[in-house]
mmCIF file of C-alpha atoms in Angstrom:
data_model
loop_
_atom_site.group_PDB
_atom_site.id
_atom_site.type_symbol
_atom_site.label_atom_id
_atom_site.label_comp_id
_atom_site.label_asym_id
_atom_site.label_seq_id
_atom_site.Cartn_x
_atom_site.Cartn_y
_atom_site.Cartn_z
ATOM 1 C CA MET Q 404 -7.037 9.546 21.203
ATOM 2 C CA SER Q 405 -8.333 13.003 21.953
ATOM 3 C CA SER Q 406 -8.473 15.722 19.355
ATOM 4 C CA ASN Q 407 -5.574 17.507 21.048
ATOM 5 C CA ASP Q 408 -3.265 14.510 20.806
ATOM 6 C CA PRO Q 409 -0.372 15.277 18.408
ATOM 7 C CA GLY Q 410 -0.840 11.820 16.920
ATOM 8 C CA THR Q 411 -4.424 12.506 15.901
ATOM 9 C CA VAL Q 412 -5.561 13.797 12.552
ATOM 10 C CA PRO Q 413 -8.863 15.724 12.463
ATOM 11 C CA GLN Q 414 -11.709 14.019 10.677
ATOM 12 C CA PRO Q 415 -12.248 15.436 7.170
ATOM 13 C CA SER Q 416 -15.278 17.569 6.582
ATOM 14 C CA GLU Q 417 -17.400 17.549 3.478
ATOM 15 C CA ALA Q 418 -15.118 19.004 0.821
ATOM 16 C CA THR Q 419 -16.049 20.602 -2.434
ATOM 17 C CA SER Q 420 -14.373 19.657 -5.683
ATOM 18 C CA ASP Q 421 -12.244 22.819 -5.502
ATOM 19 C CA ALA Q 422 -10.975 22.223 -1.985
ATOM 20 C CA PRO Q 423 -7.223 21.790 -1.589
ATOM 21 C CA PRO Q 424 -5.773 18.461 -0.471
ATOM 22 C CA ARG Q 425 -6.196 17.782 3.247
ATOM 23 C CA GLN Q 426 -3.206 18.688 5.414
ATOM 24 C CA VAL Q 427 -1.497 16.323 7.850
ATOM 25 C CA GLU Q 428 0.720 17.542 10.643
ATOM 26 C CA ARG Q 429 4.249 16.172 10.703
ATOM 27 C CA HIS Q 430 5.009 13.591 13.355
ATOM 28 C CA PRO Q 431 8.426 11.930 13.888
ATOM 29 C CA TYR Q 432 6.857 8.484 14.143
ATOM 30 C CA ARG Q 433 5.773 8.686 10.508
ATOM 31 C CA TRP Q 434 9.179 7.363 9.454
ATOM 32 C CA VAL Q 435 8.763 4.265 11.626
ATOM 33 C CA ILE Q 436 5.488 3.496 9.836
ATOM 34 C CA ILE Q 437 6.586 4.397 6.325
ATOM 35 C CA GLY Q 438 9.988 2.789 6.836
ATOM 36 C CA GLN Q 439 8.394 -0.571 7.589
ATOM 37 C CA ILE Q 440 6.088 -0.290 4.585
ATOM 38 C CA TRP Q 441 9.162 0.384 2.455
ATOM 39 C CA LEU Q 442 10.947 -2.616 3.997
ATOM 40 C CA HIS Q 443 8.061 -4.995 3.252
ATOM 41 C CA SER Q 444 7.874 -3.777 -0.339
ATOM 42 C CA MET Q 445 11.616 -4.316 -0.749
ATOM 43 C CA LEU Q 446 11.410 -7.854 0.634
ATOM 44 C CA ALA Q 447 8.570 -8.607 -1.780
ATOM 45 C CA GLN Q 448 10.997 -8.012 -4.666
ATOM 46 C CA ILE Q 449 12.596 -11.369 -3.834
ATOM 47 C CA THR Q 450 9.516 -12.940 -5.401
ATOM 48 C CA THR Q 451 8.330 -10.328 -7.906
ATOM 49 C CA THR Q 452 11.725 -9.426 -9.401
ATOM 50 C CA GLY Q 453 13.636 -12.535 -8.369
ATOM 51 C CA LEU Q 454 11.309 -14.729 -10.392
ATOM 52 C CA GLY Q 455 13.070 -13.515 -13.540
ATOM 53 C CA VAL Q 456 16.521 -14.773 -12.514
ATOM 54 C CA LEU Q 457 15.045 -17.869 -10.856
ATOM 55 C CA LEU Q 458 13.105 -18.725 -14.008
ATOM 56 C CA LEU Q 459 15.892 -20.752 -15.625
ATOM 57 C CA GLY Q 460 16.153 -23.040 -12.598
ATOM 58 C CA ILE Q 461 12.383 -23.282 -12.181
ATOM 59 C CA SER Q 462 11.863 -24.077 -15.869
ATOM 60 C CA THR Q 463 14.567 -26.751 -15.827
ATOM 61 C CA GLU Q 464 13.306 -28.469 -12.664
ATOM 62 C CA LEU Q 465 9.577 -28.214 -13.411
ATOM 63 C CA GLY Q 466 9.839 -28.547 -17.211
ATOM 64 C CA LEU Q 467 8.208 -25.232 -18.179
ATOM 65 C CA GLY Q 468 8.003 -23.835 -21.715
ATOM 66 C CA PRO Q 469 7.895 -20.128 -22.732
ATOM 67 C CA GLY Q 470 4.091 -20.066 -22.560
ATOM 68 C CA GLU Q 471 3.960 -21.458 -19.030
ATOM 69 C CA SER Q 472 6.771 -19.108 -18.017
ATOM 70 C CA GLY Q 473 4.712 -16.185 -19.291
ATOM 71 C CA TRP Q 474 1.698 -17.260 -17.237
ATOM 72 C CA LEU Q 475 3.903 -17.686 -14.175
ATOM 73 C CA GLY Q 476 5.224 -14.158 -14.676
ATOM 74 C CA ALA Q 477 1.660 -12.859 -14.970
ATOM 75 C CA THR Q 478 0.817 -14.144 -11.491
ATOM 76 C CA ARG Q 479 2.914 -11.357 -9.947
ATOM 77 C CA THR Q 480 0.061 -8.903 -10.476
ATOM 78 C CA ALA Q 481 -2.958 -11.248 -10.434
ATOM 79 C CA GLY Q 482 -4.274 -9.508 -7.325
ATOM 80 C CA ALA Q 483 -4.979 -6.396 -9.363
ATOM 81 C CA LEU Q 484 -8.040 -8.134 -10.827
ATOM 82 C CA ILE Q 485 -9.914 -8.093 -7.508
ATOM 83 C CA VAL Q 486 -8.328 -5.225 -5.576
ATOM 84 C CA PHE Q 487 -10.860 -2.647 -6.790
ATOM 85 C CA PRO Q 488 -14.096 -4.433 -5.735
ATOM 86 C CA MET Q 489 -12.394 -5.610 -2.538
ATOM 87 C CA SER Q 490 -11.323 -2.060 -1.675
ATOM 88 C CA PHE Q 491 -14.940 -1.087 -0.850
ATOM 89 C CA VAL Q 492 -14.821 -3.667 1.926
ATOM 90 C CA LEU Q 493 -11.205 -3.243 3.024
ATOM 91 C CA VAL Q 494 -11.483 0.507 3.697
ATOM 92 C CA ARG Q 495 -13.825 -0.352 6.573
ATOM 93 C CA PHE Q 496 -11.172 -2.326 8.476
ATOM 94 C CA ALA Q 497 -8.508 -0.946 10.783
ATOM 95 C CA PRO Q 498 -5.560 -0.443 8.402
ATOM 96 C CA LYS Q 499 -2.866 -1.434 10.891
ATOM 97 C CA ARG Q 500 -4.339 -4.874 11.633
ATOM 98 C CA LEU Q 501 -5.357 -5.542 8.052
ATOM 99 C CA TYR Q 502 -1.921 -4.631 6.759
ATOM 100 C CA GLY Q 503 -0.270 -6.889 9.335
ATOM 101 C CA ALA Q 504 -2.422 -9.871 8.361
ATOM 102 C CA LEU Q 505 -1.718 -9.404 4.648
ATOM 103 C CA THR Q 506 2.020 -9.028 5.271
ATOM 104 C CA PHE Q 507 1.964 -12.323 7.163
ATOM 105 C CA GLY Q 508 0.235 -13.831 4.120
ATOM 106 C CA LEU Q 509 3.100 -12.602 1.921
ATOM 107 C CA GLY Q 510 5.691 -14.435 3.977
ATOM 108 C CA LEU Q 511 3.628 -17.621 4.192
ATOM 109 C CA SER Q 512 3.006 -17.795 0.431
ATOM 110 C CA MET Q 513 6.738 -17.291 -0.243
ATOM 111 C CA VAL Q 514 7.691 -20.145 2.088
ATOM 112 C CA LEU Q 515 5.062 -22.485 0.609
ATOM 113 C CA GLY Q 516 6.179 -21.583 -2.914
ATOM 114 C CA GLY Q 517 9.648 -22.803 -2.042
ATOM 115 C CA PHE Q 518 8.180 -26.256 -1.333
ATOM 116 C CA ALA Q 519 5.997 -26.388 -4.487
ATOM 117 C CA PRO Q 520 6.236 -29.875 -6.103
ATOM 118 C CA GLY Q 521 4.976 -28.750 -9.519
ATOM 119 C CA PHE Q 522 3.901 -25.885 -11.757
ATOM 120 C CA TRP Q 523 0.326 -25.530 -10.544
ATOM 121 C CA THR Q 524 1.295 -25.469 -6.872
ATOM 122 C CA LEU Q 525 3.889 -22.779 -7.542
ATOM 123 C CA PHE Q 526 1.334 -20.937 -9.682
ATOM 124 C CA ALA Q 527 -1.180 -20.975 -6.798
ATOM 125 C CA CYS Q 528 1.426 -19.738 -4.304
ATOM 126 C CA GLN Q 529 2.364 -16.901 -6.649
ATOM 127 C CA VAL Q 530 -1.300 -15.932 -7.042
ATOM 128 C CA ALA Q 531 -1.733 -15.937 -3.245
ATOM 129 C CA PHE Q 532 1.369 -13.763 -2.901
ATOM 130 C CA SER Q 533 0.023 -11.341 -5.495
ATOM 131 C CA LEU Q 534 -3.372 -11.135 -3.782
ATOM 132 C CA CYS Q 535 -1.822 -10.310 -0.403
ATOM 133 C CA PHE Q 536 0.617 -7.792 -1.877
ATOM 134 C CA THR Q 537 -1.980 -5.965 -3.967
ATOM 135 C CA LEU Q 538 -4.716 -5.917 -1.327
ATOM 136 C CA ALA Q 539 -2.186 -4.566 1.183
ATOM 137 C CA GLN Q 540 -1.998 -1.358 -0.857
ATOM 138 C CA VAL Q 541 -5.501 -0.401 0.372
ATOM 139 C CA PRO Q 542 -4.492 -0.096 4.065
ATOM 140 C CA VAL Q 543 -1.163 1.382 2.933
ATOM 141 C CA SER Q 544 -3.041 4.211 1.192
ATOM 142 C CA LEU Q 545 -5.009 4.903 4.382
ATOM 143 C CA LEU Q 546 -1.846 4.874 6.482
ATOM 144 C CA ARG Q 547 -0.159 7.301 4.095
ATOM 145 C CA THR Q 548 -3.049 9.748 4.339
ATOM 146 C CA GLN Q 549 -2.732 9.605 8.120
ATOM 147 C CA TRP Q 550 1.014 10.128 8.344
ATOM 148 C CA ILE Q 551 2.395 11.953 5.261
ATOM 149 C CA PRO Q 552 1.851 15.709 4.682
ATOM 150 C CA SER Q 553 0.950 16.760 1.148
ATOM 151 C CA ARG Q 554 4.163 18.756 0.757
ATOM 152 C CA GLU Q 555 6.196 15.562 1.282
ATOM 153 C CA LEU Q 556 4.279 13.306 -1.112
ATOM 154 C CA GLY Q 557 6.647 13.571 -4.079
ATOM 155 C CA ARG Q 558 9.789 12.815 -2.132
ATOM 156 C CA VAL Q 559 8.115 10.042 -0.105
ATOM 157 C CA TRP Q 560 6.880 8.310 -3.266
ATOM 158 C CA GLY Q 561 10.222 8.912 -4.960
ATOM 159 C CA THR Q 562 12.178 7.536 -2.010
ATOM 160 C CA GLY Q 563 9.936 4.490 -1.729
ATOM 161 C CA ASN Q 564 10.253 3.759 -5.442
ATOM 162 C CA ALA Q 565 14.007 4.308 -5.214
ATOM 163 C CA LEU Q 566 14.272 1.761 -2.410
ATOM 164 C CA ASN Q 567 12.270 -0.686 -4.518
ATOM 165 C CA ALA Q 568 14.763 -0.059 -7.307
ATOM 166 C CA VAL Q 569 17.616 -0.804 -4.892
ATOM 167 C CA ALA Q 570 15.871 -4.033 -3.902
ATOM 168 C CA GLN Q 571 15.314 -5.020 -7.531
ATOM 169 C CA MET Q 572 18.950 -4.334 -8.357
ATOM 170 C CA SER Q 573 20.137 -6.298 -5.328
ATOM 171 C CA VAL Q 574 17.927 -9.249 -6.250
ATOM 172 C CA LEU Q 575 18.999 -9.298 -9.904
ATOM 173 C CA VAL Q 576 22.685 -9.078 -9.037
ATOM 174 C CA GLY Q 577 22.724 -10.994 -5.754
ATOM 175 C CA VAL Q 578 20.405 -13.955 -6.354
ATOM 176 C CA PRO Q 579 22.607 -15.572 -9.057
ATOM 177 C CA LEU Q 580 25.537 -15.332 -6.629
ATOM 178 C CA VAL Q 581 23.759 -17.035 -3.711
ATOM 179 C CA LEU Q 582 21.755 -19.663 -5.594
ATOM 180 C CA GLY Q 583 24.326 -22.333 -4.815
ATOM 181 C CA ILE Q 584 24.607 -21.333 -1.168
ATOM 182 C CA LEU Q 585 20.833 -21.394 -0.588
ATOM 183 C CA GLY Q 586 20.244 -24.595 -2.521
ATOM 184 C CA GLY Q 587 18.665 -23.140 -5.659
ATOM 185 C CA TRP Q 588 15.423 -21.271 -6.285
ATOM 186 C CA ARG Q 589 13.588 -23.091 -3.503
ATOM 187 C CA GLY Q 590 16.024 -21.860 -0.850
ATOM 188 C CA VAL Q 591 15.721 -18.263 -2.096
ATOM 189 C CA LEU Q 592 11.918 -18.286 -1.766
ATOM 190 C CA GLN Q 593 11.963 -20.046 1.592
ATOM 191 C CA GLY Q 594 14.622 -17.738 3.067
ATOM 192 C CA GLY Q 595 12.883 -14.609 1.816
ATOM 193 C CA GLY Q 596 9.581 -15.839 3.231
ATOM 194 C CA VAL Q 597 11.052 -16.375 6.690
ATOM 195 C CA VAL Q 598 12.449 -12.824 6.725
ATOM 196 C CA MET Q 599 9.044 -11.477 5.650
ATOM 197 C CA LEU Q 600 7.331 -13.362 8.487
ATOM 198 C CA ILE Q 601 9.759 -11.812 10.986
ATOM 199 C CA ALA Q 602 9.038 -8.334 9.555
ATOM 200 C CA ALA Q 603 5.279 -8.990 9.818
ATOM 201 C CA ALA Q 604 5.702 -9.887 13.494
ATOM 202 C CA ALA Q 605 7.637 -6.648 14.086
ATOM 203 C CA TRP Q 606 4.776 -4.666 12.499
ATOM 204 C CA GLN Q 607 2.297 -6.097 14.978
ATOM 205 C CA VAL Q 608 4.376 -4.542 17.767
ATOM 206 C CA THR Q 609 5.352 -1.202 16.220
ATOM 207 C CA GLY Q 610 2.506 -0.382 13.788
ATOM 208 C CA ARG Q 611 0.356 2.635 14.706
ATOM 209 C CA GLU Q 612 -2.681 4.581 13.426
ATOM 210 C CA ARG Q 613 -3.350 8.298 13.841
ATOM 211 C CA ALA Q 614 -7.109 8.459 13.208
ATOM 212 C CA GLU Q 615 -10.170 6.282 12.707
ATOM 213 C CA GLU Q 616 -10.246 7.015 8.971
ATOM 214 C CA HIS Q 617 -11.172 3.438 8.096
ATOM 215 C CA ALA Q 618 -14.775 3.907 9.239
ATOM 216 C CA ALA Q 619 -15.786 5.357 5.904
ATOM 217 C CA GLY Q 620 -19.347 5.579 4.694
ATOM 218 C CA PRO Q 621 -20.387 4.003 1.403
ATOM 219 C CA GLN Q 622 -21.021 7.379 -0.202
ATOM 220 C CA SER Q 623 -17.393 8.300 0.430
ATOM 221 C CA SER Q 624 -16.054 5.053 -1.013
ATOM 222 C CA PHE Q 625 -18.188 5.224 -4.154
ATOM 223 C CA ALA Q 626 -17.220 8.850 -4.778
ATOM 224 C CA ALA Q 627 -13.858 7.666 -6.106
ATOM 225 C CA ILE Q 628 -15.377 5.858 -9.098
ATOM 226 C CA ARG Q 629 -16.892 9.160 -10.284
ATOM 227 C CA ARG Q 630 -13.433 10.755 -10.544
ATOM 228 C CA PRO Q 631 -12.150 10.418 -14.155
ATOM 229 C CA GLU Q 632 -8.632 11.240 -12.966
ATOM 230 C CA TYR Q 633 -8.208 7.789 -11.403
ATOM 231 C CA TYR Q 634 -9.061 6.083 -14.705
ATOM 232 C CA ILE Q 635 -6.575 8.291 -16.554
ATOM 233 C CA LEU Q 636 -3.864 7.651 -13.965
ATOM 234 C CA GLY Q 637 -4.489 3.910 -14.250
ATOM 235 C CA LEU Q 638 -4.025 4.040 -18.017
ATOM 236 C CA ALA Q 639 -0.837 6.062 -17.601
ATOM 237 C CA SER Q 640 0.510 3.442 -15.205
ATOM 238 C CA VAL Q 641 -0.218 0.694 -17.742
ATOM 239 C CA GLY Q 642 2.115 2.408 -20.175
ATOM 240 C CA GLY Q 643 5.198 2.128 -18.029
ATOM 241 C CA ALA Q 644 4.593 -0.812 -15.721
ATOM 242 C CA MET Q 645 3.484 -3.315 -18.381
ATOM 243 C CA SER Q 646 6.570 -2.955 -20.559
ATOM 244 C CA TYR Q 647 9.065 -2.458 -17.718
ATOM 245 C CA LEU Q 648 7.999 -5.502 -15.691
ATOM 246 C CA ALA Q 649 7.755 -7.735 -18.771
ATOM 247 C CA CYS Q 650 11.234 -6.651 -19.819
ATOM 248 C CA LEU Q 651 12.594 -7.096 -16.303
ATOM 249 C CA PHE Q 652 11.136 -10.612 -16.205
ATOM 250 C CA PHE Q 653 12.355 -11.832 -19.595
ATOM 251 C CA LEU Q 654 15.539 -9.799 -20.179
ATOM 252 C CA PRO Q 655 17.848 -12.130 -18.182
ATOM 253 C CA VAL Q 656 16.568 -15.155 -20.132
ATOM 254 C CA PHE Q 657 16.845 -13.246 -23.436
ATOM 255 C CA LEU Q 658 20.436 -12.238 -22.737
ATOM 256 C CA VAL Q 659 21.413 -15.803 -21.811
ATOM 257 C CA GLN Q 660 19.577 -17.674 -24.553
ATOM 258 C CA GLU Q 661 19.726 -15.227 -27.465
ATOM 259 C CA ARG Q 662 22.800 -13.105 -26.733
ATOM 260 C CA GLY Q 663 24.929 -15.916 -25.293
ATOM 261 C CA LEU Q 664 25.804 -14.136 -22.036
ATOM 262 C CA SER Q 665 26.289 -15.862 -18.680
ATOM 263 C CA LEU Q 666 23.528 -15.693 -16.064
ATOM 264 C CA GLN Q 667 25.742 -13.552 -13.822
ATOM 265 C CA THR Q 668 26.382 -11.059 -16.643
ATOM 266 C CA ALA Q 669 22.723 -11.049 -17.619
ATOM 267 C CA GLY Q 670 21.788 -10.379 -13.998
ATOM 268 C CA LEU Q 671 24.247 -7.482 -13.802
ATOM 269 C CA ILE Q 672 22.916 -5.910 -17.013
ATOM 270 C CA SER Q 673 19.299 -6.396 -15.947
ATOM 271 C CA GLY Q 674 20.194 -4.892 -12.561
ATOM 272 C CA ILE Q 675 20.974 -1.615 -14.314
ATOM 273 C CA LEU Q 676 17.233 -1.129 -14.934
ATOM 274 C CA PRO Q 677 16.366 -0.574 -11.249
ATOM 275 C CA ALA Q 678 19.758 1.048 -10.582
ATOM 276 C CA ALA Q 679 18.907 3.797 -13.063
ATOM 277 C CA GLY Q 680 15.422 3.861 -11.562
ATOM 278 C CA LEU Q 681 16.987 4.638 -8.197
ATOM 279 C CA ILE Q 682 18.494 7.834 -9.568
ATOM 280 C CA SER Q 683 15.307 8.644 -11.458
ATOM 281 C CA ASN Q 684 12.994 8.241 -8.472
ATOM 282 C CA VAL Q 685 15.101 10.290 -6.081
ATOM 283 C CA SER Q 686 15.578 13.128 -8.572
ATOM 284 C CA ALA Q 687 12.036 13.091 -10.018
ATOM 285 C CA GLY Q 688 10.307 13.057 -6.634
ATOM 286 C CA PHE Q 689 12.483 15.834 -5.246
ATOM 287 C CA LEU Q 690 12.363 18.007 -8.372
ATOM 288 C CA SER Q 691 8.615 17.554 -8.776
ATOM 289 C CA ASP Q 692 8.085 18.914 -5.259
ATOM 290 C CA ARG Q 693 10.549 21.759 -5.807
ATOM 291 C CA VAL Q 694 9.215 22.743 -9.246
ATOM 292 C CA GLY Q 695 5.645 22.367 -7.996
ATOM 293 C CA LEU Q 696 4.410 20.574 -11.135
ATOM 294 C CA ARG Q 697 3.751 16.898 -11.927
ATOM 295 C CA LYS Q 698 3.029 16.491 -15.655
ATOM 296 C CA PRO Q 699 6.473 17.569 -16.970
ATOM 297 C CA PHE Q 700 7.852 14.494 -15.242
ATOM 298 C CA ILE Q 701 5.395 12.126 -16.951
ATOM 299 C CA TRP Q 702 4.891 12.754 -20.674
ATOM 300 C CA PRO Q 703 8.550 12.795 -21.913
ATOM 301 C CA SER Q 704 8.945 9.114 -20.992
ATOM 302 C CA GLY Q 705 6.089 8.225 -23.334
ATOM 303 C CA LEU Q 706 8.052 9.532 -26.304
ATOM 304 C CA LEU Q 707 11.463 8.118 -25.394
ATOM 305 C CA LEU Q 708 10.762 4.604 -24.107
ATOM 306 C CA PRO Q 709 9.413 2.792 -27.237
ATOM 307 C CA PRO Q 710 12.616 3.286 -29.283
ATOM 308 C CA LEU Q 711 14.730 2.490 -26.216
ATOM 309 C CA TYR Q 712 13.011 -0.874 -25.711
ATOM 310 C CA PHE Q 713 13.633 -1.663 -29.386
ATOM 311 C CA LEU Q 714 17.342 -0.948 -28.952
ATOM 312 C CA ALA Q 715 17.554 -2.950 -25.704
ATOM 313 C CA VAL Q 716 16.840 -6.211 -27.565
ATOM 314 C CA SER Q 717 18.756 -5.303 -30.735
ATOM 315 C CA PRO Q 718 22.177 -6.843 -31.569
ATOM 316 C CA ILE Q 719 24.214 -3.878 -30.318
ATOM 317 C CA PRO Q 720 27.579 -4.030 -28.511
ATOM 318 C CA VAL Q 721 27.490 -4.732 -24.796
ATOM 319 C CA TRP Q 722 28.779 -1.244 -23.934
ATOM 320 C CA ALA Q 723 25.912 0.296 -25.931
ATOM 321 C CA LEU Q 724 23.459 -2.136 -24.327
ATOM 322 C CA LEU Q 725 24.550 -0.911 -20.887
ATOM 323 C CA LEU Q 726 23.787 2.682 -21.908
ATOM 324 C CA VAL Q 727 20.401 1.823 -23.439
ATOM 325 C CA VAL Q 728 19.314 -0.270 -20.444
ATOM 326 C CA SER Q 729 20.299 2.613 -18.158
ATOM 327 C CA LEU Q 730 18.075 4.999 -20.116
ATOM 328 C CA VAL Q 731 15.202 2.492 -20.109
ATOM 329 C CA GLY Q 732 15.399 2.189 -16.331
ATOM 330 C CA PHE Q 733 15.623 5.950 -15.823
ATOM 331 C CA PHE Q 734 12.650 6.917 -17.967
ATOM 332 C CA ALA Q 735 10.513 3.897 -17.028
ATOM 333 C CA TRP Q 736 10.597 4.919 -13.353
ATOM 334 C CA GLN Q 737 10.576 8.719 -13.735
ATOM 335 C CA PRO Q 738 6.787 9.281 -14.088
ATOM 336 C CA PHE Q 739 5.650 7.265 -11.079
ATOM 337 C CA PRO Q 740 6.422 9.661 -8.189
ATOM 338 C CA ALA Q 741 4.366 12.288 -10.041
ATOM 339 C CA ILE Q 742 1.558 9.863 -10.922
ATOM 340 C CA SER Q 743 1.310 8.637 -7.337
ATOM 341 C CA SER Q 744 1.369 12.189 -5.963
ATOM 342 C CA ILE Q 745 -1.487 13.288 -8.235
ATOM 343 C CA SER Q 746 -3.702 10.490 -6.906
ATOM 344 C CA PHE Q 747 -3.297 11.904 -3.375
ATOM 345 C CA GLU Q 748 -3.548 15.591 -4.356
ATOM 346 C CA LEU Q 749 -6.822 15.662 -6.264
ATOM 347 C CA PRO Q 750 -9.032 18.406 -4.813
ATOM 348 C CA GLY Q 751 -11.789 17.357 -2.450
ATOM 349 C CA VAL Q 752 -10.673 13.738 -1.958
ATOM 350 C CA ARG Q 753 -11.137 11.943 1.367
ATOM 351 C CA PRO Q 754 -8.827 9.204 2.671
ATOM 352 C CA SER Q 755 -11.291 6.486 1.652
ATOM 353 C CA ASP Q 756 -11.546 8.074 -1.825
ATOM 354 C CA ILE Q 757 -7.779 7.829 -2.146
ATOM 355 C CA ALA Q 758 -7.710 4.191 -1.049
ATOM 356 C CA VAL Q 759 -10.498 3.161 -3.444
ATOM 357 C CA GLY Q 760 -9.078 5.333 -6.229
ATOM 358 C CA ALA Q 761 -5.648 3.776 -5.793
ATOM 359 C CA ALA Q 762 -7.268 0.333 -5.994
ATOM 360 C CA LEU Q 763 -9.050 1.370 -9.203
ATOM 361 C CA MET Q 764 -5.716 2.511 -10.640
ATOM 362 C CA GLN Q 765 -4.122 -0.786 -9.636
ATOM 363 C CA MET Q 766 -6.884 -2.784 -11.283
ATOM 364 C CA ILE Q 767 -6.555 -0.891 -14.575
ATOM 365 C CA SER Q 768 -2.765 -1.012 -14.642
ATOM 366 C CA GLY Q 769 -2.743 -4.562 -13.268
ATOM 367 C CA VAL Q 770 -4.705 -5.914 -16.218
ATOM 368 C CA GLY Q 771 -2.043 -4.524 -18.527
ATOM 369 C CA ILE Q 772 0.793 -5.796 -16.341
ATOM 370 C CA ILE Q 773 -0.720 -9.297 -16.293
ATOM 371 C CA CYS Q 774 -1.016 -9.250 -20.078
ATOM 372 C CA GLY Q 775 2.608 -8.171 -20.585
ATOM 373 C CA PRO Q 776 4.408 -11.463 -19.792
ATOM 374 C CA ILE Q 777 1.615 -13.463 -21.443
ATOM 375 C CA ILE Q 778 1.983 -11.450 -24.673
ATOM 376 C CA VAL Q 779 5.759 -11.877 -24.678
ATOM 377 C CA GLY Q 780 5.488 -15.601 -23.897
ATOM 378 C CA GLN Q 781 2.891 -16.293 -26.587
ATOM 379 C CA ILE Q 782 4.806 -14.346 -29.236
ATOM 380 C CA ALA Q 783 7.953 -16.248 -28.235
ATOM 381 C CA GLU Q 784 6.059 -19.535 -28.653
ATOM 382 C CA ALA Q 785 5.026 -18.477 -32.166
ATOM 383 C CA THR Q 786 8.318 -16.955 -33.339
ATOM 384 C CA GLY Q 787 10.934 -18.824 -31.323
ATOM 385 C CA SER Q 788 12.376 -15.581 -29.937
ATOM 386 C CA LEU Q 789 11.641 -13.272 -27.019
ATOM 387 C CA ARG Q 790 12.708 -10.197 -29.003
ATOM 388 C CA PRO Q 791 9.452 -9.555 -30.971
ATOM 389 C CA GLY Q 792 7.373 -9.855 -27.792
ATOM 390 C CA ILE Q 793 9.511 -7.410 -25.821
ATOM 391 C CA ILE Q 794 9.372 -4.944 -28.719
ATOM 392 C CA ALA Q 795 5.575 -5.320 -28.886
ATOM 393 C CA VAL Q 796 4.970 -4.478 -25.230
ATOM 394 C CA GLY Q 797 7.595 -1.740 -25.450
ATOM 395 C CA ILE Q 798 5.154 0.368 -27.478
ATOM 396 C CA PHE Q 799 2.744 0.856 -24.561
ATOM 397 C CA PRO Q 800 4.717 3.586 -22.700
ATOM 398 C CA VAL Q 801 3.305 6.002 -25.272
ATOM 399 C CA LEU Q 802 0.307 6.114 -22.909
ATOM 400 C CA PHE Q 803 2.404 8.325 -20.606
ATOM 401 C CA ALA Q 804 2.245 11.052 -23.251
ATOM 402 C CA VAL Q 805 -1.304 10.403 -24.458
ATOM 403 C CA THR Q 806 -2.919 10.490 -21.009
ATOM 404 C CA CYS Q 807 -1.249 13.796 -20.160
ATOM 405 C CA LEU Q 808 -3.570 15.437 -22.689
ATOM 406 C CA TRP Q 809 -6.428 14.957 -20.170
ATOM 407 C CA LEU Q 810 -4.586 14.616 -16.881
ATOM 408 C CA PRO Q 811 -4.760 17.630 -14.515
ATOM 409 C CA ASP Q 812 -1.603 18.914 -12.876
ATOM 410 C CA THR Q 813 -2.090 18.971 -9.115
ATOM 411 C CA GLY Q 814 1.357 20.200 -8.057
ATOM 412 C CA PRO Q 815 1.578 23.081 -5.543
ATOM 413 C CA LYS Q 816 2.364 25.596 -8.292
ATOM 414 C CA ALA Q 817 -0.539 24.443 -10.469
ATOM 415 C CA ARG Q 818 -3.221 24.705 -7.759
ATOM 416 C CA PRO Q 819 -3.575 28.500 -7.669
ATOM 417 C CA THR Q 820 -3.988 28.630 -11.470
ATOM 418 C CA ARG Q 821 -6.539 25.812 -11.728
#
């Protein structure tokens, strides 16, 4: 592409630490690219979120205990352990091709998981799925820097998270209804994997790049590890993601085994978590852009979520449980459009900085997310109940509030005063 092509983004120059975020011109095709990324993320929820409602069938067929179930749940984010060191290599590849290959890997690991004869085979397929999904976020970060203007970051992140919430809700409510039709948990994984493979093939035809941003020098890539903001953002993400995903994984089983509800009812109640997150993401992303600030949409969740998680697993009436679960879902999702926007808005960052920084954030938060189900499962093994474990991990959202003491606000209104 020539420099005058409307689909080309100028190469970034050496930026100082006080430089504003780089600007990207709007292009209509951005929604084709971002829309497919959203679609792939939604399809991935069949495995990441669906594992919670499939767990009863998997445990019965494969003979799993609470400890093994916790380890199986931890595989959903196992890729976070290697995404950071791998990001230094991945930023040098063409993001469109790399993303397509990893998306194909997602579909293949889902299909193979549906044929797993035992625990360790399923465990390996889940790890492979997690590796592909997490590593795919590196080319996704590069593609976002090429296609999304800074002034649209909040609403794009909010919309993407909202669509993930829709997918989570659909999986939690819909999977129990179609288990019999698809032949159990194996049919769900196999069917979802086939759809993912079709979507990966469509990406090979329609995926586009706007600039050769992937040819980053090592000095650019390593610059990200000198930015303390990425470490702080990673810790903030631990606070919400660890407790939310552990609760989302174990809540259906808790409601069936310890509250005596049916699987369909448990799925409906658990589906309220992402349903409330849908409202939260759309409103938080839009309002954060309109207000021009990020931090006011982060720290309040750190104060409200710990008591809400305690109430969610307390013996309260079902009508009260519906209200509490709604509030958990709303405040668990609310900070993430702002957190994600800050990582793209830091002054003086290059596209490769953003990709490596996002990988660093994923590694930090991923360690916590991996530990969440393991903590709940081990406490359940020791106490005979999932409740103490869910309460224990429900304390961690306080990191939303603590990290805001050091986190800079990068919103449009905060930039002139910084």
